[in-house]
Amino acid sequence: GGAEIYSMLCDNCHGPDLEGRVGLGPSLGPGSNSSGLPDSFLETTIEHGRGRMPSFSTVLSDEQMARLIEHIRQVQQQ
């Protein structure tokens, strides 16, 4: 599921609880900038990378990407 994908690919930089890590990745959790942005922004960022974040287009299928975004959105609503 999305939580496993997040754990494997994202939490090193964005933190296990989406809290962000200084100098690595911004917070993705509740109240973060990304929580107010559309899914398409997250999808584009994950697919193509942004700043120091690499592209994951060759790593994730469309289905895995959707599960990952769904997980992020679930945590943001907690």
PDB file of C-alpha atoms in Angstrom:
ATOM      1  CA  GLY A   1       0.000   0.000   0.000  1.00  0.00           C
ATOM      2  CA  GLY A   2       0.824   3.665   0.044  1.00  0.00           C
ATOM      3  CA  ALA A   3       2.287   3.609   3.555  1.00  0.00           C
ATOM      4  CA  GLU A   4       4.846   0.982   2.532  1.00  0.00           C
ATOM      5  CA  ILE A   5       5.811   2.952  -0.576  1.00  0.00           C
ATOM      6  CA  TYR A   6       6.185   6.106   1.525  1.00  0.00           C
ATOM      7  CA  SER A   7       8.321   4.248   4.063  1.00  0.00           C
ATOM      8  CA  MET A   8      10.618   2.845   1.368  1.00  0.00           C
ATOM      9  CA  LEU A   9      11.020   5.931  -0.807  1.00  0.00           C
ATOM     10  CA  CYS A  10      10.003   9.081   1.035  1.00  0.00           C
ATOM     11  CA  ASP A  11      10.572   9.033   4.765  1.00  0.00           C
ATOM     12  CA  ASN A  12      14.364   9.400   4.588  1.00  0.00           C
ATOM     13  CA  CYS A  13      13.842  12.999   3.459  1.00  0.00           C
ATOM     14  CA  HIS A  14      10.269  13.846   4.467  1.00  0.00           C
ATOM     15  CA  GLY A  15      10.245  12.031   7.826  1.00  0.00           C
ATOM     16  CA  PRO A  16       8.300   8.940   8.916  1.00  0.00           C
ATOM     17  CA  ASP A  17       5.331  11.079   9.979  1.00  0.00           C
ATOM     18  CA  LEU A  18       5.525  13.500   7.012  1.00  0.00           C
ATOM     19  CA  GLU A  19       7.017  16.075   9.399  1.00  0.00           C
ATOM     20  CA  GLY A  20       9.853  17.045   7.052  1.00  0.00           C
ATOM     21  CA  ARG A  21      13.571  17.084   7.717  1.00  0.00           C
ATOM     22  CA  VAL A  22      15.609  20.276   7.769  1.00  0.00           C
ATOM     23  CA  GLY A  23      17.867  20.481   4.738  1.00  0.00           C
ATOM     24  CA  LEU A  24      16.305  17.423   3.126  1.00  0.00           C
ATOM     25  CA  GLY A  25      12.578  17.516   2.420  1.00  0.00           C
ATOM     26  CA  PRO A  26       9.721  19.790   3.439  1.00  0.00           C
ATOM     27  CA  SER A  27       6.852  18.724   5.629  1.00  0.00           C
ATOM     28  CA  LEU A  28       4.025  16.975   3.807  1.00  0.00           C
ATOM     29  CA  GLY A  29       1.816  16.598   6.864  1.00  0.00           C
ATOM     30  CA  PRO A  30      -1.264  18.397   8.151  1.00  0.00           C
ATOM     31  CA  GLY A  31      -1.032  22.160   7.654  1.00  0.00           C
ATOM     32  CA  SER A  32       1.905  21.901   5.247  1.00  0.00           C
ATOM     33  CA  ASN A  33       2.046  23.794   1.963  1.00  0.00           C
ATOM     34  CA  SER A  34       1.422  20.584   0.046  1.00  0.00           C
ATOM     35  CA  SER A  35      -1.761  19.864   1.986  1.00  0.00           C
ATOM     36  CA  GLY A  36      -3.416  22.789   0.193  1.00  0.00           C
ATOM     37  CA  LEU A  37      -2.163  21.886  -3.270  1.00  0.00           C
ATOM     38  CA  PRO A  38      -3.995  19.621  -5.744  1.00  0.00           C
ATOM     39  CA  ASP A  39      -3.113  15.962  -6.245  1.00  0.00           C
ATOM     40  CA  SER A  40      -1.786  16.889  -9.690  1.00  0.00           C
ATOM     41  CA  PHE A  41       0.961  18.964  -8.023  1.00  0.00           C
ATOM     42  CA  LEU A  42       2.034  15.994  -5.904  1.00  0.00           C
ATOM     43  CA  GLU A  43       1.894  13.687  -8.903  1.00  0.00           C
ATOM     44  CA  THR A  44       4.030  16.000 -11.047  1.00  0.00           C
ATOM     45  CA  THR A  45       6.537  16.506  -8.236  1.00  0.00           C
ATOM     46  CA  ILE A  46       6.864  12.779  -7.540  1.00  0.00           C
ATOM     47  CA  GLU A  47       7.044  11.916 -11.226  1.00  0.00           C
ATOM     48  CA  HIS A  48       9.499  14.596 -12.367  1.00  0.00           C
ATOM     49  CA  GLY A  49      11.264  15.653  -9.167  1.00  0.00           C
ATOM     50  CA  ARG A  50      11.601  19.175  -7.795  1.00  0.00           C
ATOM     51  CA  GLY A  51      14.765  20.915  -6.629  1.00  0.00           C
ATOM     52  CA  ARG A  52      16.916  18.271  -4.957  1.00  0.00           C
ATOM     53  CA  MET A  53      14.118  15.711  -5.002  1.00  0.00           C
ATOM     54  CA  PRO A  54      14.744  13.079  -7.690  1.00  0.00           C
ATOM     55  CA  SER A  55      12.223  11.821 -10.213  1.00  0.00           C
ATOM     56  CA  PHE A  56      10.452   8.599  -9.325  1.00  0.00           C
ATOM     57  CA  SER A  57       8.886   8.097 -12.774  1.00  0.00           C
ATOM     58  CA  THR A  58      10.920   4.969 -13.452  1.00  0.00           C
ATOM     59  CA  VAL A  59      10.345   3.595  -9.931  1.00  0.00           C
ATOM     60  CA  LEU A  60       6.588   3.890  -9.452  1.00  0.00           C
ATOM     61  CA  SER A  61       3.724   2.656 -11.595  1.00  0.00           C
ATOM     62  CA  ASP A  62       0.630   4.849 -11.977  1.00  0.00           C
ATOM     63  CA  GLU A  63      -1.162   2.629  -9.456  1.00  0.00           C
ATOM     64  CA  GLN A  64       1.674   2.914  -6.921  1.00  0.00           C
ATOM     65  CA  MET A  65       1.750   6.690  -7.411  1.00  0.00           C
ATOM     66  CA  ALA A  66      -2.003   6.882  -6.734  1.00  0.00           C
ATOM     67  CA  ARG A  67      -1.635   4.763  -3.570  1.00  0.00           C
ATOM     68  CA  LEU A  68       1.234   6.955  -2.364  1.00  0.00           C
ATOM     69  CA  ILE A  69      -0.742  10.177  -2.888  1.00  0.00           C
ATOM     70  CA  GLU A  70      -3.763   8.602  -1.184  1.00  0.00           C
ATOM     71  CA  HIS A  71      -1.560   7.776   1.829  1.00  0.00           C
ATOM     72  CA  ILE A  72      -0.186  11.330   1.986  1.00  0.00           C
ATOM     73  CA  ARG A  73      -3.722  12.747   1.842  1.00  0.00           C
ATOM     74  CA  GLN A  74      -4.913  10.398   4.612  1.00  0.00           C
ATOM     75  CA  VAL A  75      -2.101  11.510   6.922  1.00  0.00           C
ATOM     76  CA  GLN A  76      -2.758  15.177   6.102  1.00  0.00           C
ATOM     77  CA  GLN A  77      -6.359  14.800   7.297  1.00  0.00           C
ATOM     78  CA  GLN A  78      -5.425  13.382  10.695  1.00  0.00           C
TER      79      GLN A  78
END
